[in-house]
Amino acid sequence: MALLLTFQLKAQVSISGRITNESGESLPDAHITLLNTLLGVVSDKEGFYKLKNIQQGDYILKASFLAYEKWERKISLNMDTILNITLLRSPILAGEVIVRANRANVNDPLAYTNLDKTQLARSDRVRDIPYLLEFTPSVVVTSDAGTGLGYSGLRIRGTDPSRINVTVNGIPYNDSESHDVYWVDIPDFVSSVENVQIQRGVGTSTQGAAAFGANINFQTRSVSPKPYAEIQSAAGSFNTWKNAIAAGTGLIHEHLSVDMRLSRLNSDGYIDRAFTNLKSHYLSAGWYGKKNIIKATMFSGKELTYQAWGGVPGEILESNRTYNPYAYDNEVDDYQQDHYQLHWSYQPFLNMNVNAALHYTKGEGYYEQFREDDDLSTYRLDPVIVGIDSILTSDIIRRKWLDNDFYGGVFNIYYTLGDMTLTTGGGWNRYDGDHFGRVIWSQYASNGEIRHPYYFSNGLKTDWNYFTRINYQISPSVNLYSDLQYRHIDYSIDGRDDDQRDISQDHIYSFFNPKAGISLKISKSQSLYFSFSVGNREPKRSNFTDAQPGQDIKPERLHDFELGYKLLSGRFLAEANAYFMDYKDQLVLTGEINDVGSAIMVNVPESYRTGLELMLALQATKSLRWEANVTFSRNRIISFIEYVDDWETWGQRSFELENTSLAFSPELIAGSRLSWSPWKNLDLSLLTKYVGKQFIDNTSSSERMLGDYLINNIRMVYTIQSRFFKEINLFVDVINLLNEEYESNAWVYSYFYEGQRYKMDGYYPQAGRHFLAGITLKL
């Protein structure tokens, strides 16, 4: 054993050197990575770098620095090596400057994960975006249709989608009123994504309404120096299909670039009639100069999905897992969303970037429902007189419409001076949304006309913010971080809801969101950080419209403490992040849902989430890699009053509960990816996900709980080099390999009748073993 250890120590070598430009000036914070290892560092303020504990062998070394051309070289390491690197100034400004202000950087004391387009391509690009992020820390995903295509969502640390802030190129994506993210509105968007950063906790100051537990920041495709074209086709279980084409001009006359994509996805879904018919496109055109970028980006999605949000009642779950309570043949959601962005970036000096953007989003669509024996008065229809009888109810088909416009502008300035980096910026955004309903058919039409309107309301929201973030490197091993944001919201609702209640109201909020932290470099291979952040969030539209008369809906506040440690040594990477998220007036589930399946929520004075996230990566050999993460957490409401309807008294019964679990917050989440390349062109991956038990409401009752589950997926990718194609990729995915029966989401409504407690519920079963296979042709 001693001889073996001695041999291994001798077999490890290092590579070091200095990064400079053509004039010999040092380039601090340049990124240096060694492919097929876990090693990567940034150069110090004198431009020096060092990678150590490297097994002898052949590698590819890469170096990059903003505004400079990327450098790459094959090297053989048989002894300690000194290699100085000279980077050439790029003839064009890199597109990464557009998103830099919203991103956490290597010295920021925050918990985050970066995924580039190569890593994203390792996941299947047929299912929705949540499933591409599923194996990052603390993530749980779900799908209404049971297949990951259509309506799907994700939670991070138990945080629901309305609290996860999403930006695309720094532009807010969350719906301004619901705060939710509807991935179904941008199908196959990831095919046009260059990279994504997932921040856990409050994260950096960013644009949007929902930065209250996690942030997801997308950057769309960067400029490609050379022309390209791709054709992708895939097919799978449940009549699932995807066809997409993408192409780019490369740099025309060294400055102009155009990229495009068209996609079509279809699936019957696992749940009965939960079909999806999705279309999307992406188009961007940019002019890239040495100091300027002007880039216009447009992406759009059109979705037609059969409603599956009713879930499967628990009483029939074992006998009919694919049951859909909606039997009407056109119970569909039909919606289109178009996004337009215009970006300008300017680099007056090497250490300074100025970015500004204008944006406009148009959304329009409806969902159609059949309603049996509904009150005519709800639809502003008069009773129908037949002889001496008055008919007060009727079967009805209705459409609920949403027609909205979202527009505004954002800006930021990034400046580096010596040991200090300053980022300052802000934005102004306005949302104008009409909510209205129409009766398109009624058994008894009464005084209704064609497409009879029965309710209308408007939501108008203005949101502006300003932030300043400072990183100060006070010594080679100590970095201080400060991030201050002021945010102002003016929100008004005018009109009537679908039950004819007047919901007109006005709300004004002003929030101050400070963040501070410190990063310590303990040694060449170890680092430590600590941060404290404050996040505030205004209630969303449904919190107001679902509130009981006289109920005061308060904004939420979060105090987020993060403590992290990182160890990087040769082929081994280990990270640990402990967090404590202390909430005041958090809005939590009551267990009840409204008439469109959304959860009704109330404020609770005190609640918290605390946990430990562990991440591990091991590059055992050049062809074998293992990545794993596990989250242990405790998620509690200190004191909670549960209200349960009493159907005999038409009142409610109340129950005082102490120290109950927050709904949909499993205390154990784990993910693993084992990747093996037995030969050059073949990649095999085994992906494993475990999610512990989750409570459906906040009562910690085992009668209202989702069981734990363990799923395994296999992915096989084979790459062929061809005379006619640059690359041919063939892939096969086996999803839920062991045919696990599980439910990833649910809702529940409790009530008392004749002294007994009953419930209505709906569970969302996920598909058993199923398959996807496809081909990508690259020209």
mmCIF file of N, CA and C in Angstrom, residues 6 73 75 112 136 187 190 261 279 341 366 379-380 393 451 498 538 677 768:
data_model
loop_
_atom_site.group_PDB
_atom_site.id
_atom_site.type_symbol
_atom_site.label_atom_id
_atom_site.label_comp_id
_atom_site.label_asym_id
_atom_site.label_seq_id
_atom_site.Cartn_x
_atom_site.Cartn_y
_atom_site.Cartn_z
ATOM 1 N N THR A 6 3.084 5.988 -2.820
ATOM 2 C CA THR A 6 4.270 6.708 -3.283
ATOM 3 C C THR A 6 4.237 6.867 -4.794
ATOM 4 N N ARG A 73 -5.095 24.411 -26.302
ATOM 5 C CA ARG A 73 -3.912 23.700 -26.775
ATOM 6 C C ARG A 73 -3.863 22.305 -26.175
ATOM 7 N N ILE A 75 -1.746 19.350 -24.639
ATOM 8 C CA ILE A 75 -0.479 19.309 -23.906
ATOM 9 C C ILE A 75 -0.258 17.902 -23.354
ATOM 10 N N TYR A 112 -24.547 28.358 -6.256
ATOM 11 C CA TYR A 112 -25.037 28.367 -7.632
ATOM 12 C C TYR A 112 -24.421 27.235 -8.429
ATOM 13 N N THR A 136 -29.542 18.867 -10.876
ATOM 14 C CA THR A 136 -28.799 19.861 -10.115
ATOM 15 C C THR A 136 -29.295 19.842 -8.671
ATOM 16 N N PRO A 187 -41.574 26.054 -25.725
ATOM 17 C CA PRO A 187 -41.067 24.697 -25.960
ATOM 18 C C PRO A 187 -39.754 24.701 -26.730
ATOM 19 N N VAL A 190 -34.474 25.547 -24.873
ATOM 20 C CA VAL A 190 -33.098 25.239 -24.485
ATOM 21 C C VAL A 190 -32.212 24.981 -25.699
ATOM 22 N N ARG A 261 -34.147 29.118 -35.406
ATOM 23 C CA ARG A 261 -34.562 27.760 -35.067
ATOM 24 C C ARG A 261 -36.069 27.648 -35.216
ATOM 25 N N LYS A 279 -45.402 24.444 -30.714
ATOM 26 C CA LYS A 279 -44.586 25.021 -31.776
ATOM 27 C C LYS A 279 -43.755 26.156 -31.187
ATOM 28 N N GLN A 341 -36.585 41.275 -27.874
ATOM 29 C CA GLN A 341 -35.538 41.915 -27.082
ATOM 30 C C GLN A 341 -34.574 42.650 -28.010
ATOM 31 N N TYR A 366 -56.450 31.366 -24.237
ATOM 32 C CA TYR A 366 -57.578 31.006 -23.382
ATOM 33 C C TYR A 366 -57.487 29.544 -23.005
ATOM 34 N N TYR A 379 -73.000 33.744 -14.891
ATOM 35 C CA TYR A 379 -72.587 34.188 -16.218
ATOM 36 C C TYR A 379 -73.383 35.409 -16.694
ATOM 37 N N ARG A 380 -74.038 36.056 -15.746
ATOM 38 C CA ARG A 380 -74.864 37.240 -16.054
ATOM 39 C C ARG A 380 -75.916 36.896 -17.112
ATOM 40 N N THR A 393 -80.271 26.961 -14.002
ATOM 41 C CA THR A 393 -78.949 26.390 -14.276
ATOM 42 C C THR A 393 -78.893 25.848 -15.691
ATOM 43 N N ARG A 451 -70.571 34.303 -28.124
ATOM 44 C CA ARG A 451 -69.389 34.660 -27.333
ATOM 45 C C ARG A 451 -69.755 35.686 -26.257
ATOM 46 N N ASP A 498 -64.524 36.066 -12.057
ATOM 47 C CA ASP A 498 -65.479 35.205 -12.747
ATOM 48 C C ASP A 498 -66.705 34.867 -11.912
ATOM 49 N N GLU A 538 -43.830 40.865 -3.133
ATOM 50 C CA GLU A 538 -45.225 41.261 -3.049
ATOM 51 C C GLU A 538 -46.127 40.057 -3.313
ATOM 52 N N SER A 677 -17.466 6.558 -21.027
ATOM 53 C CA SER A 677 -17.204 6.513 -22.466
ATOM 54 C C SER A 677 -16.291 5.318 -22.737
ATOM 55 N N GLY A 768 -44.477 5.234 -16.270
ATOM 56 C CA GLY A 768 -43.534 4.160 -15.982
ATOM 57 C C GLY A 768 -42.421 4.141 -17.009
#
